[in-house]
Coordinates of C-alpha atoms and ligand atoms in Angstrom, one line a residue:
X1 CA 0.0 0.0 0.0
X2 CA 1.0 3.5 -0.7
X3 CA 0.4 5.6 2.4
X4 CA 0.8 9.4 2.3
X5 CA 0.3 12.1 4.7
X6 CA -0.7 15.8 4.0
X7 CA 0.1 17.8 6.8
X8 CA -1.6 21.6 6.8
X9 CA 0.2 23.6 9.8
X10 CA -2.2 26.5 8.8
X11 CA -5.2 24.5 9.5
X12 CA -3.5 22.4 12.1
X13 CA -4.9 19.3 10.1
X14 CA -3.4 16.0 9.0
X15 CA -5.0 13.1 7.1
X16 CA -3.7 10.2 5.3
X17 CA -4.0 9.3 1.6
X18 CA -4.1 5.0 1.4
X19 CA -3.8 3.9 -2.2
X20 CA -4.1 0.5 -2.7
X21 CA -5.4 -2.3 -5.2
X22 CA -8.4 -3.7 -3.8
X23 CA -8.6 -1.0 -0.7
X24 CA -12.2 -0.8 -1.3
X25 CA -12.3 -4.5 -0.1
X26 CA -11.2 -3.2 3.2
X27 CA -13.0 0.0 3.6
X28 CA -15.4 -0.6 6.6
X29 CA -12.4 -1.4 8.6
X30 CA -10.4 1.8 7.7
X31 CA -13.2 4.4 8.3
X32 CA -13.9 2.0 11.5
X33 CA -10.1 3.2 12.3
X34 CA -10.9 6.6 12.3
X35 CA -14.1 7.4 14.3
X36 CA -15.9 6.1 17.2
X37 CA -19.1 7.0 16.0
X38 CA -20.8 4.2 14.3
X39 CA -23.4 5.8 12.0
X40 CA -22.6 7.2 8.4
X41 CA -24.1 8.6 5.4
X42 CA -22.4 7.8 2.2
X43 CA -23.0 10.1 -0.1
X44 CA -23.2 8.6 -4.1
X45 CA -24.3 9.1 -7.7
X46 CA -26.4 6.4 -9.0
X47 CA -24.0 4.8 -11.5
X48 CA -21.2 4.4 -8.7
X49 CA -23.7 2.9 -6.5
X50 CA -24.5 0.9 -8.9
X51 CA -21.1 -0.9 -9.2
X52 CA -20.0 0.5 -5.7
X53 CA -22.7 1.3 -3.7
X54 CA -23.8 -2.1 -2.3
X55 CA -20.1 -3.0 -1.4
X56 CA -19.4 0.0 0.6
X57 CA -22.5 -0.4 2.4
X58 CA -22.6 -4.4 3.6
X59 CA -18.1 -3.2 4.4
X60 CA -19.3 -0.8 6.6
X61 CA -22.6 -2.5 8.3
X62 CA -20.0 -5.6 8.7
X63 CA -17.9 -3.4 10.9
X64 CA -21.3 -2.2 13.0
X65 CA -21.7 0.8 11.4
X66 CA -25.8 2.2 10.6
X67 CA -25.0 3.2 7.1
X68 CA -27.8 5.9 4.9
X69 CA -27.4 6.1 1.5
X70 CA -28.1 9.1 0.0
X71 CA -28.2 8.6 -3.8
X72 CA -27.8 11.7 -6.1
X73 CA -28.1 12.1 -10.3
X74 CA -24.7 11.9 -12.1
X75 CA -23.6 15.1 -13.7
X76 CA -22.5 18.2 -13.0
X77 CA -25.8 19.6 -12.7
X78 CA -26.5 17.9 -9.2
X79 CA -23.4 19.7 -8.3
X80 CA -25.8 23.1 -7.3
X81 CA -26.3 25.1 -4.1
X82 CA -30.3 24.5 -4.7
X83 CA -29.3 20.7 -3.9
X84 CA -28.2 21.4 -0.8
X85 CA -31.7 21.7 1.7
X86 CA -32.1 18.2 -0.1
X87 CA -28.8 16.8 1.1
X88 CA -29.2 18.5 4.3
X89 CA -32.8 17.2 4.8
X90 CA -31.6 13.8 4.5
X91 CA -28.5 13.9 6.9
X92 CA -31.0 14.8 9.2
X93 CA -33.5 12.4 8.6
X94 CA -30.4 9.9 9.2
X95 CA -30.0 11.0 12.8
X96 CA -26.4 12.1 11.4
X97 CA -24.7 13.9 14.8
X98 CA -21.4 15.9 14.9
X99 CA -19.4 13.3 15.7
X100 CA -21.0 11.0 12.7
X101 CA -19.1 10.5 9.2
X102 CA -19.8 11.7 5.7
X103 CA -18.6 9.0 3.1
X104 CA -17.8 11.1 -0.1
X105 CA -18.0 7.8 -2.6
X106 CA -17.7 9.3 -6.4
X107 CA -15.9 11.8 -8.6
X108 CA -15.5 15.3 -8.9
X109 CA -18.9 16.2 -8.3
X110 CA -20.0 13.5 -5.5
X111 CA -16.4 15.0 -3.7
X112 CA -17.4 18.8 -4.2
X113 CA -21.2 18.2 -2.9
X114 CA -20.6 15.7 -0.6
X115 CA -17.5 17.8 1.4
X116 CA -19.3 20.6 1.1
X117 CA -22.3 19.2 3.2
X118 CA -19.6 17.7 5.7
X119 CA -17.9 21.2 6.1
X120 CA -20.9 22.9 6.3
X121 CA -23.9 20.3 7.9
X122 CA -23.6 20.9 11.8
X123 CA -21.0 23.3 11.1
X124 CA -18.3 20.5 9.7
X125 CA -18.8 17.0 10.4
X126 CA -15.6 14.0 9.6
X127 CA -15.5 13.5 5.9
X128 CA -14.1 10.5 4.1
X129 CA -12.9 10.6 0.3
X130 CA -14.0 7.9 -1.7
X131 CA -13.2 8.6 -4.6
X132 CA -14.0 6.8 -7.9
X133 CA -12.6 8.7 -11.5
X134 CA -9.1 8.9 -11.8
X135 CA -9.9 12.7 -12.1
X136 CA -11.1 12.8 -9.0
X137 CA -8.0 10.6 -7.1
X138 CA -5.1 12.3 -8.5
X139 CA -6.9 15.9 -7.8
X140 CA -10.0 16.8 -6.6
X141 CA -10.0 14.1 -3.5
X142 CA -6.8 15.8 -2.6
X143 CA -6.5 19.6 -1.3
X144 CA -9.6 20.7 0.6
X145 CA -11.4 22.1 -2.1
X146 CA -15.2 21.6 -2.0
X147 CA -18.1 23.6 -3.5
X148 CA -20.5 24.2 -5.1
X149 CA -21.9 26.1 -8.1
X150 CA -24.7 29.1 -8.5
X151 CA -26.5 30.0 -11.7
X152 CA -23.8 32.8 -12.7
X153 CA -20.9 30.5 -12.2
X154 CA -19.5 27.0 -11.1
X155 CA -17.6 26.6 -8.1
X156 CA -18.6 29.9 -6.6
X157 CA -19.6 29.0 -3.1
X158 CA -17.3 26.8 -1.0
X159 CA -14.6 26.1 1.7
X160 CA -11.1 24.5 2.6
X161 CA -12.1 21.3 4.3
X162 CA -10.3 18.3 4.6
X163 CA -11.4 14.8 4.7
X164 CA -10.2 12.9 7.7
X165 CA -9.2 10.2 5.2
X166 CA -8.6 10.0 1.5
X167 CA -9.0 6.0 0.3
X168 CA -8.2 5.5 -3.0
X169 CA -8.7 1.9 -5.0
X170 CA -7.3 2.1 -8.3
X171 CA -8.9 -1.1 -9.3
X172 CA -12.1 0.9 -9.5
X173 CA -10.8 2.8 -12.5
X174 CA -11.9 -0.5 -14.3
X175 CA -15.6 0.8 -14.5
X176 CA -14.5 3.9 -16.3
X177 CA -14.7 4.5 -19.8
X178 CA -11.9 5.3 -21.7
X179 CA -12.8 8.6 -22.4
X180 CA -13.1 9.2 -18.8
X181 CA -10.1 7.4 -18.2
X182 CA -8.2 10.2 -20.2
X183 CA -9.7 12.8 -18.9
X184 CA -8.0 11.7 -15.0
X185 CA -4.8 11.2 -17.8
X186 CA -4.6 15.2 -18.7
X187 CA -4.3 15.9 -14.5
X188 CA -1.4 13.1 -14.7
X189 CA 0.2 14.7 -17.3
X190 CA -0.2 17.8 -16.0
X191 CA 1.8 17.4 -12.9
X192 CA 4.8 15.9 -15.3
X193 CA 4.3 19.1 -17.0
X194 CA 4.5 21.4 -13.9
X195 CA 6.6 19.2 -11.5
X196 CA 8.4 16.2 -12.7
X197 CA 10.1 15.6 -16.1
X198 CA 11.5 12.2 -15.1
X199 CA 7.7 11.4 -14.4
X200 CA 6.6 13.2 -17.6
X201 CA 9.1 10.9 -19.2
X202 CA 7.8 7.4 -17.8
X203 CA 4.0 8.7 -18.7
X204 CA 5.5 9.0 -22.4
X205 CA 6.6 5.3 -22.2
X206 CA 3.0 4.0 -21.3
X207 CA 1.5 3.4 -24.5
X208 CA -2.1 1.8 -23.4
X209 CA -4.6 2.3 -20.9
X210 CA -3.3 -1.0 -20.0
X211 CA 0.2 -0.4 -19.6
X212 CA -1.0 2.4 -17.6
X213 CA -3.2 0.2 -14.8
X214 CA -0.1 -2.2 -14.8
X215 CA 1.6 1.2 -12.9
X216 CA -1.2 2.7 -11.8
X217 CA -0.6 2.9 -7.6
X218 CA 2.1 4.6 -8.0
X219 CA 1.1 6.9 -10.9
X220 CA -1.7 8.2 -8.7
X221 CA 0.5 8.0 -5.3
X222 CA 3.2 10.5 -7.5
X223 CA 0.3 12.8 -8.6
X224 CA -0.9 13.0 -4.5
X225 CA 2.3 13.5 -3.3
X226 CA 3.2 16.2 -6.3
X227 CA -0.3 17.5 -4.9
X228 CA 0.5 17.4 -1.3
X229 CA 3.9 19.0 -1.6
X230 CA 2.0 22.2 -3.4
X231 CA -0.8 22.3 -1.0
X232 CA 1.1 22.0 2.4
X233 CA 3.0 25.3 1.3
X234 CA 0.2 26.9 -0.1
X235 CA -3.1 25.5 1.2
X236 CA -5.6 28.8 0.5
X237 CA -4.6 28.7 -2.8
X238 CA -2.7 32.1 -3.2
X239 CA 0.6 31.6 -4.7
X240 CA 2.3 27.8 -5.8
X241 CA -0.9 26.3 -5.4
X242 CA -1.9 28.2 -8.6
X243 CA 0.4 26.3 -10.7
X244 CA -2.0 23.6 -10.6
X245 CA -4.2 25.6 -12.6
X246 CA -1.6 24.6 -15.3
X247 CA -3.8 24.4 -19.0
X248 CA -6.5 25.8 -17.4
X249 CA -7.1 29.0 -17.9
X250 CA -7.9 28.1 -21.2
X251 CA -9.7 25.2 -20.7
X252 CA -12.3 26.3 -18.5
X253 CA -13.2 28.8 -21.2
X254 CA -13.3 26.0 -23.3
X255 CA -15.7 23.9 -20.9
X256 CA -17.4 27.2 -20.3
X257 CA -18.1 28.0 -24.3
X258 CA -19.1 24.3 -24.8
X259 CA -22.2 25.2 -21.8
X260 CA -19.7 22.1 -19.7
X261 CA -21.8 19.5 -22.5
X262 CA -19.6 19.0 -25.5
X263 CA -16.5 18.9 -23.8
X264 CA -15.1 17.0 -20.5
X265 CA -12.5 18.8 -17.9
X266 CA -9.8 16.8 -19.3
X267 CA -9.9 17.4 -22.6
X268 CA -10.3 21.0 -22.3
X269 CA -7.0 21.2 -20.3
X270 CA -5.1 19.2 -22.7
X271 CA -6.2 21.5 -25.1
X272 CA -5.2 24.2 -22.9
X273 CA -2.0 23.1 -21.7
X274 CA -0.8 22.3 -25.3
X275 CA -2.2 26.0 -26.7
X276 CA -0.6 28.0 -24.2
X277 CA 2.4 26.4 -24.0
X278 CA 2.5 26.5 -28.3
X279 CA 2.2 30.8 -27.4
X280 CA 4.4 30.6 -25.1
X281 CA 7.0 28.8 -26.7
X282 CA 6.5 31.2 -29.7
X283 CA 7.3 34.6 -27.4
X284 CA 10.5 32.5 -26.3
X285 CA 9.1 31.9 -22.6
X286 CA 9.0 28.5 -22.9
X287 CA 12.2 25.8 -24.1
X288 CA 11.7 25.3 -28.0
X289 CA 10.0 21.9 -28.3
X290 CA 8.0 21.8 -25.0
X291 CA 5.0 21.8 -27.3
X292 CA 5.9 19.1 -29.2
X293 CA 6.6 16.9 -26.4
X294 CA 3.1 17.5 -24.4
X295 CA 0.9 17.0 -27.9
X296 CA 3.0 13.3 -28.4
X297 CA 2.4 12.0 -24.5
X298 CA -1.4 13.6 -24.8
X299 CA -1.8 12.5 -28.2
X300 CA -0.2 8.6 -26.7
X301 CA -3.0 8.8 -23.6
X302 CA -6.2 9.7 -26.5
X303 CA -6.4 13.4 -25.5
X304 CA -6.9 16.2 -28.1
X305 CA -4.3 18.8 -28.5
X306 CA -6.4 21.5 -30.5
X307 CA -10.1 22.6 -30.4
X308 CA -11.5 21.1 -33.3
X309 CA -13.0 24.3 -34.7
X310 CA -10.4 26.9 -33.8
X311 CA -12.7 29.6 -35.0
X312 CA -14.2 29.1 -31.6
X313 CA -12.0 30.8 -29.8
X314 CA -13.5 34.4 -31.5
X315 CA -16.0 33.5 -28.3
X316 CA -13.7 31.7 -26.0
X317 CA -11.6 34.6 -25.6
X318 CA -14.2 36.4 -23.8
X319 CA -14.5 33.7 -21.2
X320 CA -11.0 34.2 -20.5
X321 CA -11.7 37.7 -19.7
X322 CA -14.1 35.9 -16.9
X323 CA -11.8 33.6 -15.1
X324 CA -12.5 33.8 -11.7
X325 CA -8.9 33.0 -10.2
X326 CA -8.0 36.9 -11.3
X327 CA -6.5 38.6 -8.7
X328 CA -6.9 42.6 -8.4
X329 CA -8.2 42.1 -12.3
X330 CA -4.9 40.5 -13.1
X331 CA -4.8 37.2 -14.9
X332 CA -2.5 34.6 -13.9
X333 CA -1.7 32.3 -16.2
X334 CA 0.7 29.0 -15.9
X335 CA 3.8 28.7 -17.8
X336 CA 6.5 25.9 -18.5
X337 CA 10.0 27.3 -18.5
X338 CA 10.3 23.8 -19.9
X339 CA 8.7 20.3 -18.9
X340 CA 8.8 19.7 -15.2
X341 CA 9.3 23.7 -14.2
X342 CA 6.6 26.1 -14.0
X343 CA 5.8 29.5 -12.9
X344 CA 3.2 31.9 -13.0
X345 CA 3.3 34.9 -15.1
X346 CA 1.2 38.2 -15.0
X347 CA -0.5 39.1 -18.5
X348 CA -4.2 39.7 -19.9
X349 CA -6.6 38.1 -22.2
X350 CA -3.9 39.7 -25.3
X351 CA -2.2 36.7 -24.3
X352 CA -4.2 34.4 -26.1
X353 CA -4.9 37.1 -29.1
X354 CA -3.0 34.7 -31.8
X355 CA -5.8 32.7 -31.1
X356 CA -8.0 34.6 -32.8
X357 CA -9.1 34.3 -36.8
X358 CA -10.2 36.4 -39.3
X359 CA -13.1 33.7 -40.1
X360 CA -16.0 35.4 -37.7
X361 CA -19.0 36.4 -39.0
X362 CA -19.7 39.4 -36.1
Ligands
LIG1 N1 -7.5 21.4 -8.6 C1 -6.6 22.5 -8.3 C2 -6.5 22.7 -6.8 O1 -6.9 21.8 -6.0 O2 -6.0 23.7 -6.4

C-alpha cells in the first residue's frame, strides 16, 4: 500500500492518503479506524452505486456501522447550491450527529457536494474521500477544495475542508470508460508538466490504458504526493498552489463556451495546456520543443491537442476575460519554462490574441 500524509500547519490538520489495489475490499475497517461514531451517510451518484454502492454499504454495516445512502443524479448539474436543503434534509433524517461521518464515494462532483455538506452540515462533520474517476484521485480528492456552483458560475460557493481520510482503490478505474479514463490522464500529465520531467518521461513510455493500470498505484501516489507537496505550502490557494491551474485558464473557457456538455474537464486542459504552451513557446518563454513533447504524450494517452474548430476561440476569448482565479483584475496564467518547471506569469486576455481568426462572421 502507498500511504501518504498531507500535513496543513495553517489549519493544524493531517490526514492520510491510502492507495491501494483492492482498498475498497477493506473499507469498513479503515473508516472504522478513524471514528468512534458508528453511523454514516455515504453520499453517491447512481451509477457508482450501482457498481459501488452495495459493497461500501454491507463493508461498513459488517464493521457495525448504521450506514444511509443518499443517492444523487450523475452530472454536474446535481453539483448546485439548490441541492443542498435536499442533502441537508436527509443527513438529518439519518439521525447524522457531529461526531457522525460523511462517506464522499464518487468523482469530482460527488467529492465537491458531498465535502461541502460535511464542512458545512452541523457546522463540519468527519469527511471521508471515496473517490472513484481517476480525475477525482489524482486531484479533486486531494486539497480541501469543495463547493458548489450558482447560476452565474461553477464553483462559486465553498470552503477548505479536509477529509479525515482520502482511500483511494485504483482497481475501480476499471468501471471507467476510456474517455473518462483520459480525462483523470490530462491531471497526470499535468503534474509531469509542472513538477516532474523524469515522471513526464515514464507517462510518455506507457502506450495503453493498460500499460497504464499495470503502474497505476504509483502513478496516482506520484500525482498525490506532487499535490500534497504544493498544498502544504500553499493551502488557501494564493501563490504555488496556482500552478496547478496549469492548462486551465484556457480550458475552463473551453468547458465554459461548450455550456460544460460538448466537452469533459480533461480534454479541455489538454487543449489548454498544449495551446498555451504552443504561445508561449512562440514569445521564447518556454524551451523550443515543449509543445511538441506534451501534444506526443497527450496525443499517446487519447487526448486532443487543439479545439476542433479553432474559429471558436473568437468566443472563448471572452470567457477568458471571466476567469474567476484573477486577482486585483490580473490574470494569472501557468507557464513551462520547460517540462517539469513552472511559474506563474502576470498578463491579460492579449495573451491568447493569436488565437483569434479572421473567419467570424460578427
Ligand atoms: N484542482 C486544483 C487545486 O486543487 O488547487
Amino acid at each position: 500500500m502507498n500511504e501518504l500524509k498531507v500535513r496543513l500547519p495553517q489549519s493544524s490538520v493531517s490526514y492520510e492518503i491510502k492507495i491501494e489495489k483492492g482498498l475498497l475490499q477493506k473499507v469498513g475497517k479503515e473508516v472504522a479506524q478513524l471514528t468512534k461514531s458508528r453511523r454514516v451517510a455515504v453520499i453517491t451518484d447512481r451509477n457508482v452505486d450501482s457498481y459501488y454502492g452495495a459493497r461500501v454499504e454491507q463493508q461498513l454495516a459488517d464493521e457495525g456501522f448504521e450506514v444511509s445512502m443518499i443517492v444523487l443524479q450523475p452530472g454536474e448539474q446535481t453539483k448546485t447550491f439548490s441541492m443542498m436543503p435536499l442533502i441537508f434534509s436527509q443527513l438529518i433524517e439519518a439521525g447524522l450527529t457531529r461526531s457522525d461521518v460523511i462517506v464522499a464515494l464518487g468523482g469530482g462532483v460527488i467529492g465537491d457536494i458531498a465535502g461541502f455538506a460535511a464542512s458545512s452540515y452541523l457546522r463540519g462533520i468527519d469527511l471521508v474521500q471515496i473517490p472513484t474517476s481517476l480525475l477525482a484521485q489524482v486531484d479533486s480528492s486531494v486539497g480541501g477544495k469543495v463547493g458548489v456552483d450558482l447560476p452565474e458560475g461553477k464553483n462559486l460557493v465553498g470552503a477548505f475542508y479536509h477529509p479525515t481520510q482520502v482511500i483511494i482503490d485504483p482497481e475501480v478505474l476499471n468501471t471507467l470508460t476510456d474517455h473518462y479514463f483520459a480525462d483523470g490522464m490530462a491531471e497526470v500529465i499535468k503534474y509531469g508538466c509542472i513538477w516532474d520531467a523524469a515522471f513526464f518521461d515514464s507517462l510518455s513510455k506507457l502506450e495503453s490504458r493498460d500499460a497504464v493500470m499495470t503502474e497505476i498505484e504509483w502513478i496516482i501516489a506520484r500525482c498525490c504526493d506532487i499535490k500534497r507537496e504544493v498544498v502544504e505550502q500553499d493551502e488557501k490557494d494564493k501563490g504555488m498552489r496556482m500552478l496547478l491551474n496549469f492548462g486551465h485558464t484556457l480550458g475552463h473557457a473551453i468547458e465554459a463556451y461548450y455550456h460544460y456538455e460538448n466537452i469533459t474537464h480533461g480534454h479541455a486542459v489538454a487543449i489548454g495546456m498544449a495551446t498555451l504552451t504552443e504561445i508561449s513557446e512562440a514569445r521564447q518563454l518556454t524551451e523550443a520543443g515543449t509543445a511538441d513533447q506534451i501534444r506526443h504524450v497527450l496525443k499517446m494517452h487519447q487526448l486532443p491537442s487543439e479545439l476542433e474548430d479553432p474559429k471558436a476561440y473568437n468566443d472563448i476569448l471572452s470567457f477568458v476575460s471571466k476567469d474567476k482565479k484573477q486577482l486585483n483584475n490580473q490574470l494569472h496564467v501557468v507557464l513551462l519554462n520547460s517540462i517539469g518547471s513552472a511559474a506563474t506569469h502576470q498578463t491579460d486576455v492579449s495573451f491568447f490574441e493569436s488565437l483569434r481568426t479572421g473567419g467570424q462572421d460578427h
